[in-house]
PDB file of C-alpha atoms in Angstrom:
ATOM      1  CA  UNK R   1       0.000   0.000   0.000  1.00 49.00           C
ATOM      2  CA  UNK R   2       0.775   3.529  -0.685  1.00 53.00           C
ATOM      3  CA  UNK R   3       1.158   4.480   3.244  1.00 64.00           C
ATOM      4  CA  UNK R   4       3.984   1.592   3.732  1.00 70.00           C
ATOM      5  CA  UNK R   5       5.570   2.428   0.482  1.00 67.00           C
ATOM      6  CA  UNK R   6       6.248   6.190   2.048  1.00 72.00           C
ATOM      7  CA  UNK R   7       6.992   4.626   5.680  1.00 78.00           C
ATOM      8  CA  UNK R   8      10.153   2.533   3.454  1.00 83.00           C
ATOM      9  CA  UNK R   9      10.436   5.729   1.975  1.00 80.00           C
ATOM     10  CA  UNK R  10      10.783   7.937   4.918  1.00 83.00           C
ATOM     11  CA  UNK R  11      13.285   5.012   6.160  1.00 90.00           C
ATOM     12  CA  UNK R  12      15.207   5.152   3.241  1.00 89.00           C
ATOM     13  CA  UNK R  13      16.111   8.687   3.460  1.00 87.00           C
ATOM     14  CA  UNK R  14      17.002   8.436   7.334  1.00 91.00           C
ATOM     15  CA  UNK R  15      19.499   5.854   6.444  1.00 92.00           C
ATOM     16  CA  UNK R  16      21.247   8.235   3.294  1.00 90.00           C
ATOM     17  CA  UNK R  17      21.326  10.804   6.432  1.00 92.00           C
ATOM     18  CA  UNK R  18      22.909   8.728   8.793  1.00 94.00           C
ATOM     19  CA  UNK R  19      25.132   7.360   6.181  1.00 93.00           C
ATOM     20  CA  UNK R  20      26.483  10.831   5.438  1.00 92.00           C
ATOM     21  CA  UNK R  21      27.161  11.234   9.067  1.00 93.00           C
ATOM     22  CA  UNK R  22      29.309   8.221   9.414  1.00 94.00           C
ATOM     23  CA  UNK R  23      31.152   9.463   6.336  1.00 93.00           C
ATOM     24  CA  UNK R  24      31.715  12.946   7.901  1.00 93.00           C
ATOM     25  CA  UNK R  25      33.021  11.127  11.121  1.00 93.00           C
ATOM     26  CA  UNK R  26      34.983   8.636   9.379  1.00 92.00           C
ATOM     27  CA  UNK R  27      36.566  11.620   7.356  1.00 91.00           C
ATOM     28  CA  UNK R  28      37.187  13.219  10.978  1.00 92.00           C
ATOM     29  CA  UNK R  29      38.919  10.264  12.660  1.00 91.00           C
ATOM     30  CA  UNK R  30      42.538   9.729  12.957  1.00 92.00           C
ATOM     31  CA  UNK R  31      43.329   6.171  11.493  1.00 90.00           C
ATOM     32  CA  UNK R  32      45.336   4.698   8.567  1.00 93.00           C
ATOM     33  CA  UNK R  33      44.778   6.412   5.125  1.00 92.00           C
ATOM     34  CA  UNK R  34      43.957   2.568   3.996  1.00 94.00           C
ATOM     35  CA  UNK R  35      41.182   1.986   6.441  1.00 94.00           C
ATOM     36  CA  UNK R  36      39.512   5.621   5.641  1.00 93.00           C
ATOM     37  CA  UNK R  37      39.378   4.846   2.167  1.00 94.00           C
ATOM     38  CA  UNK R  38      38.267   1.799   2.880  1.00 95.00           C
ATOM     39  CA  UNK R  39      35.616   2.589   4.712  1.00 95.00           C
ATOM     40  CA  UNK R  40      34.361   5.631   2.366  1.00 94.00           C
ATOM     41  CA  UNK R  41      34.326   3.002  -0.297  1.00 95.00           C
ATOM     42  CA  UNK R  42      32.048   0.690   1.674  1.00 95.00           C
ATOM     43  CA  UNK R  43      29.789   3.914   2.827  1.00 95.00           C
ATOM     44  CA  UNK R  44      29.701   4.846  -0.843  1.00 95.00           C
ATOM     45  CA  UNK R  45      28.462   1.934  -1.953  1.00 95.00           C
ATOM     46  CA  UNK R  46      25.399   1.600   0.818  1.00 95.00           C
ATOM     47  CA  UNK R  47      24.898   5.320  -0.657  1.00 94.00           C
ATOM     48  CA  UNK R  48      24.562   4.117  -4.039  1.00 94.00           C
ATOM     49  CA  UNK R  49      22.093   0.991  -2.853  1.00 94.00           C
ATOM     50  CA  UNK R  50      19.822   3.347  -0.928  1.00 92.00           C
ATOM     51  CA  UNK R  51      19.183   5.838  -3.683  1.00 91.00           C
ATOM     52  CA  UNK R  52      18.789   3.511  -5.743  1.00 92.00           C
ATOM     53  CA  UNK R  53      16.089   2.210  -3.886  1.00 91.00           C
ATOM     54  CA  UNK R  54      14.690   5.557  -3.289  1.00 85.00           C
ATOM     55  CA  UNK R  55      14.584   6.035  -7.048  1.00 84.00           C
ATOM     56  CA  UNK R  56      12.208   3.069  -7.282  1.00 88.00           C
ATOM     57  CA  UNK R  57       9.943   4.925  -5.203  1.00 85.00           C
ATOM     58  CA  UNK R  58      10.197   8.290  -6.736  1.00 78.00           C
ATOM     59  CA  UNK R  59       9.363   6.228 -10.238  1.00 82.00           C
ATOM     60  CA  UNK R  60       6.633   4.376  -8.462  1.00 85.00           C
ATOM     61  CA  UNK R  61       4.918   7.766  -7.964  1.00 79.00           C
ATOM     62  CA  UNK R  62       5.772   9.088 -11.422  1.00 78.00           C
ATOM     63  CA  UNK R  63       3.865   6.177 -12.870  1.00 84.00           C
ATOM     64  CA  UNK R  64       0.791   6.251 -10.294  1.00 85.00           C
ATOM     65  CA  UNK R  65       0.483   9.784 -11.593  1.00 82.00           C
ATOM     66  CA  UNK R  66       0.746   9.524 -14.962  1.00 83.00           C
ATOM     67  CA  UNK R  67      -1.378   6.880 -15.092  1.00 88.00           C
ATOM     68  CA  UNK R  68      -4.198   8.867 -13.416  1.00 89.00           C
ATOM     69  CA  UNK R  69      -3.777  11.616 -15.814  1.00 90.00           C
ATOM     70  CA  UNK R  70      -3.776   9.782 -18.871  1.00 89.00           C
ATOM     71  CA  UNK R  71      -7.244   8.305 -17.694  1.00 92.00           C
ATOM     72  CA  UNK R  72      -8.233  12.323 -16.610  1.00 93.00           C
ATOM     73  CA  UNK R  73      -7.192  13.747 -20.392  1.00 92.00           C
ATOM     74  CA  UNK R  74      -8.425  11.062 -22.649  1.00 91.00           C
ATOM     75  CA  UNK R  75     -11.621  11.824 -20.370  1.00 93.00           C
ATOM     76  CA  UNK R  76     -10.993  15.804 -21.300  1.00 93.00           C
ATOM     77  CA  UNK R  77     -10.078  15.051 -25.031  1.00 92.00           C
ATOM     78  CA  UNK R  78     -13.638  12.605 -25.524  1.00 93.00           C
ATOM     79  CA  UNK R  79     -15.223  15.511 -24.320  1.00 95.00           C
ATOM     80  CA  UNK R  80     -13.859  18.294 -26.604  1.00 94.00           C
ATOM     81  CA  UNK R  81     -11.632  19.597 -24.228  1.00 94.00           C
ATOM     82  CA  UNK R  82      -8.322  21.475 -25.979  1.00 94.00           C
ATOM     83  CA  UNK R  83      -6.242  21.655 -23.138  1.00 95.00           C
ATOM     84  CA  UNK R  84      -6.057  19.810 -19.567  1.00 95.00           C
ATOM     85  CA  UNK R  85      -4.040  20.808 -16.381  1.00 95.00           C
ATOM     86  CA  UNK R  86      -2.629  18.562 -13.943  1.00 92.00           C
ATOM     87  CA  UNK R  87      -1.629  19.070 -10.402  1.00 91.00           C
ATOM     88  CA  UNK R  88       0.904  16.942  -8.870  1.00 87.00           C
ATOM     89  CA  UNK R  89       2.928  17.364  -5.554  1.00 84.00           C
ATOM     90  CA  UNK R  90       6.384  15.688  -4.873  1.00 77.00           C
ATOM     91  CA  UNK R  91       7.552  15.904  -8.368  1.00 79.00           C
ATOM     92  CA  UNK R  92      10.691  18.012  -9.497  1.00 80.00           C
ATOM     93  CA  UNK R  93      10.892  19.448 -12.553  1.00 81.00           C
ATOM     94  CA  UNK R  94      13.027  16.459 -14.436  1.00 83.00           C
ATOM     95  CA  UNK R  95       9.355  13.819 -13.831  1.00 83.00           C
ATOM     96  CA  UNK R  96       7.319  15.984 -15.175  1.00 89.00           C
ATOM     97  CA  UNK R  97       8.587  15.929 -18.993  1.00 90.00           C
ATOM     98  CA  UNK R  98       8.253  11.949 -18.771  1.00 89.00           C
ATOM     99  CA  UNK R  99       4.627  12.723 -17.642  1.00 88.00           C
ATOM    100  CA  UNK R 100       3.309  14.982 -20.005  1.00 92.00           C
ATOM    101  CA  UNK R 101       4.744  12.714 -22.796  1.00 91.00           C
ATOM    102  CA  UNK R 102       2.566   9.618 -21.608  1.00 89.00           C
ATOM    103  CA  UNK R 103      -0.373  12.127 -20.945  1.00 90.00           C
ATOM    104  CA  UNK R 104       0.252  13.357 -24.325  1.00 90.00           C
ATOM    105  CA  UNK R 105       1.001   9.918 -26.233  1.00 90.00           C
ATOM    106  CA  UNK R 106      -2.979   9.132 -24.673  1.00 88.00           C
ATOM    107  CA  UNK R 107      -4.493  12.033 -26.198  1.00 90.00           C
ATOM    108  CA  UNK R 108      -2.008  13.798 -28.523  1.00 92.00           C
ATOM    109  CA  UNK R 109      -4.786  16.407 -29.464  1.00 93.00           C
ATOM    110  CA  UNK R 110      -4.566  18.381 -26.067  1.00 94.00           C
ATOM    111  CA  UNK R 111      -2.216  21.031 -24.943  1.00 96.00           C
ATOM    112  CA  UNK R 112      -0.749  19.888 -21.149  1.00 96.00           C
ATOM    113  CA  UNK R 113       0.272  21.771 -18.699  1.00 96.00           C
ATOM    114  CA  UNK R 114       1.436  20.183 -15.378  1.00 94.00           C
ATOM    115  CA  UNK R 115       2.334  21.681 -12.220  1.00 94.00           C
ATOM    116  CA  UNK R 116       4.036  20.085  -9.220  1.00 91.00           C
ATOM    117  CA  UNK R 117       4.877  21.583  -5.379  1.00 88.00           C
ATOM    118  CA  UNK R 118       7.427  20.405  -3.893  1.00 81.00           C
ATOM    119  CA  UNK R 119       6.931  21.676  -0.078  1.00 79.00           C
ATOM    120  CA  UNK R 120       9.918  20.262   0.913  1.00 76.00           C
ATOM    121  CA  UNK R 121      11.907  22.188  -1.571  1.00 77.00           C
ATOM    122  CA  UNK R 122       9.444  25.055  -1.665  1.00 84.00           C
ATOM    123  CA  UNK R 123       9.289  25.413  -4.966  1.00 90.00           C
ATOM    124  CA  UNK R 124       6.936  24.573  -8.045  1.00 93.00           C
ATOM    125  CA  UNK R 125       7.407  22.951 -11.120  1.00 94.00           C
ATOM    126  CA  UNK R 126       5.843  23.520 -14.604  1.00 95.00           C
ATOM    127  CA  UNK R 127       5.802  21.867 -17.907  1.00 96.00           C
ATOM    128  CA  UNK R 128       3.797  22.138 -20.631  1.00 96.00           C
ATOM    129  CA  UNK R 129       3.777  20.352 -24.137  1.00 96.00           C
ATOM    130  CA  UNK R 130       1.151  21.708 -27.003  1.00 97.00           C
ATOM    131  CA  UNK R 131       0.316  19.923 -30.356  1.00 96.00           C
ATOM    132  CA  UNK R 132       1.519  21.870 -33.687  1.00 95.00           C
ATOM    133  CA  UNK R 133      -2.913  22.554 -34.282  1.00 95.00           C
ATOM    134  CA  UNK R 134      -3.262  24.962 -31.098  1.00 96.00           C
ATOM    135  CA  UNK R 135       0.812  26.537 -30.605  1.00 96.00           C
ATOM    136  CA  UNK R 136      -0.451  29.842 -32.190  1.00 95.00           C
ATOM    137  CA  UNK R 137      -3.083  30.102 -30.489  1.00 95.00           C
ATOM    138  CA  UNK R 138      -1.719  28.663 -26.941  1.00 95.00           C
ATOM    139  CA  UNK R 139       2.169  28.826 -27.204  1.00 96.00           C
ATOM    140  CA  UNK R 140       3.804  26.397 -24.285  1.00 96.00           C
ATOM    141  CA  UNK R 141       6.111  29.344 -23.817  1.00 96.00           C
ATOM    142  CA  UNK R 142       3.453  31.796 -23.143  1.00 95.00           C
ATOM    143  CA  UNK R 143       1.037  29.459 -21.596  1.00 95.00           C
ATOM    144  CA  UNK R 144       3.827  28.578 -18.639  1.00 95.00           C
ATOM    145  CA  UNK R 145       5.349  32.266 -18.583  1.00 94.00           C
ATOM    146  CA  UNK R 146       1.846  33.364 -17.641  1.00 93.00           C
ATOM    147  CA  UNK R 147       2.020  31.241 -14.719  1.00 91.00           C
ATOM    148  CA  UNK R 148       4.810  31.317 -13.256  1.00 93.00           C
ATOM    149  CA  UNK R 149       4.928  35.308 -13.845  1.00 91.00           C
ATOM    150  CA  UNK R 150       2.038  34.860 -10.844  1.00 85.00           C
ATOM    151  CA  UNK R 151       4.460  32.989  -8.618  1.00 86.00           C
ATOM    152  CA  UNK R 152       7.698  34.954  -9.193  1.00 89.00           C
ATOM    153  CA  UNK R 153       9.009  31.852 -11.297  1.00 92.00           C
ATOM    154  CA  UNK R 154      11.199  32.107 -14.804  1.00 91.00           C
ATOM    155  CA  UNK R 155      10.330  29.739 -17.434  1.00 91.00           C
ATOM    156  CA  UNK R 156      11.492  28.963 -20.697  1.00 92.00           C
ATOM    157  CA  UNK R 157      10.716  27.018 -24.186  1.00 95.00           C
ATOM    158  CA  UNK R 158       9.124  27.223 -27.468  1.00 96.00           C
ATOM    159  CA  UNK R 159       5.831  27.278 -28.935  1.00 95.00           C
ATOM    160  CA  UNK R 160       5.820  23.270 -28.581  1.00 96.00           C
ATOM    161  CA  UNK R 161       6.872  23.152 -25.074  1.00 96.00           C
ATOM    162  CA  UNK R 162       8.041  25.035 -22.262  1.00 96.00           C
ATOM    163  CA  UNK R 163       9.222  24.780 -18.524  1.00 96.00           C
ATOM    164  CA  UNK R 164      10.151  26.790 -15.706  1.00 95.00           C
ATOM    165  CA  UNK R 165      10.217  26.793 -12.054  1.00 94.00           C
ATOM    166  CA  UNK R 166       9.384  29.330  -9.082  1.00 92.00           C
ATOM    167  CA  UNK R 167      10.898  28.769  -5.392  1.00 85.00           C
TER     168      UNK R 167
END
């Protein structure tokens, strides 16, 4: 279930924090140069494992949501919808190209525009992808511009498609 997957989550990141406090206190230690590096190389490598595994989760959530939008704009585009929004939270700017791609593969005939907050980062994310039919009339560029100018974000893009970030 979704409430265990962000309990492993939560777990996860504790251990990358605790891991990069035993490297700061193996790094302050007086021991043999071999033995340091030795154990950085072993921390380093539990580093690698856990955000790995954190990864999984963050593409877990990335697919949850973009199957739930898909569904939501096919539902927009059967009923003569141009355009759909989507609101996400949790995902950082790099997901959310990924995401409007699948949303857009499922009904290629809408302009998308998806926004994510990221509390924890304070910040918001936007992306937006329009078909060649509707970029004079609603240019990606413009369409994000015109909401992140409300935010105190900076975008950036083409007619096709745009992104930009406030925070």
């Amino acid at each position: 279930s979704s409430g265990e997957g962000d309990v492993a989550e939560a777990e996860l990141e504790a251990s990358r924090a605790e891991l990069i406090t035993l490297r700061a206190a193996v790094d302050g230690c007086v021991t043999s140069a071999h033995l340091k590096a030795q154990l950085r190389d072993e921390l380093a490598s539990k580093d690698k494992q856990v955000q790995k595994a954190i990864g999984k989760f963050a593409q877990q959530r990335i697919d949850k949501a973009a199957a739930a939008a898909v569904d939501e704009a096919s539902a927009a585009a059967a009923k003569g919808e141009t355009f759909f929004v989507v609101q996400l939270e949790g995902l950082n700017g790099k997901s959310l190209q990924p995401l409007v791609q699948k949303v857009q593969k499922g009904a290629p005939e809408l302009a998308v525009l998806a926004v994510s907050v990221d509390a924890d980062a304070q910040k918001v994310f936007v992306f937006a992808s329009v078909p060649n039919a509707l970029q004079e009339a609603l240019p990606a560029n413009s369409w994000v511009g015109g909401v992140l100018d409300k935010m105190g974000g900076r975008g950036g893009g083409k007619a096709a498609s745009a992104q930009g970030s406030s925070g």
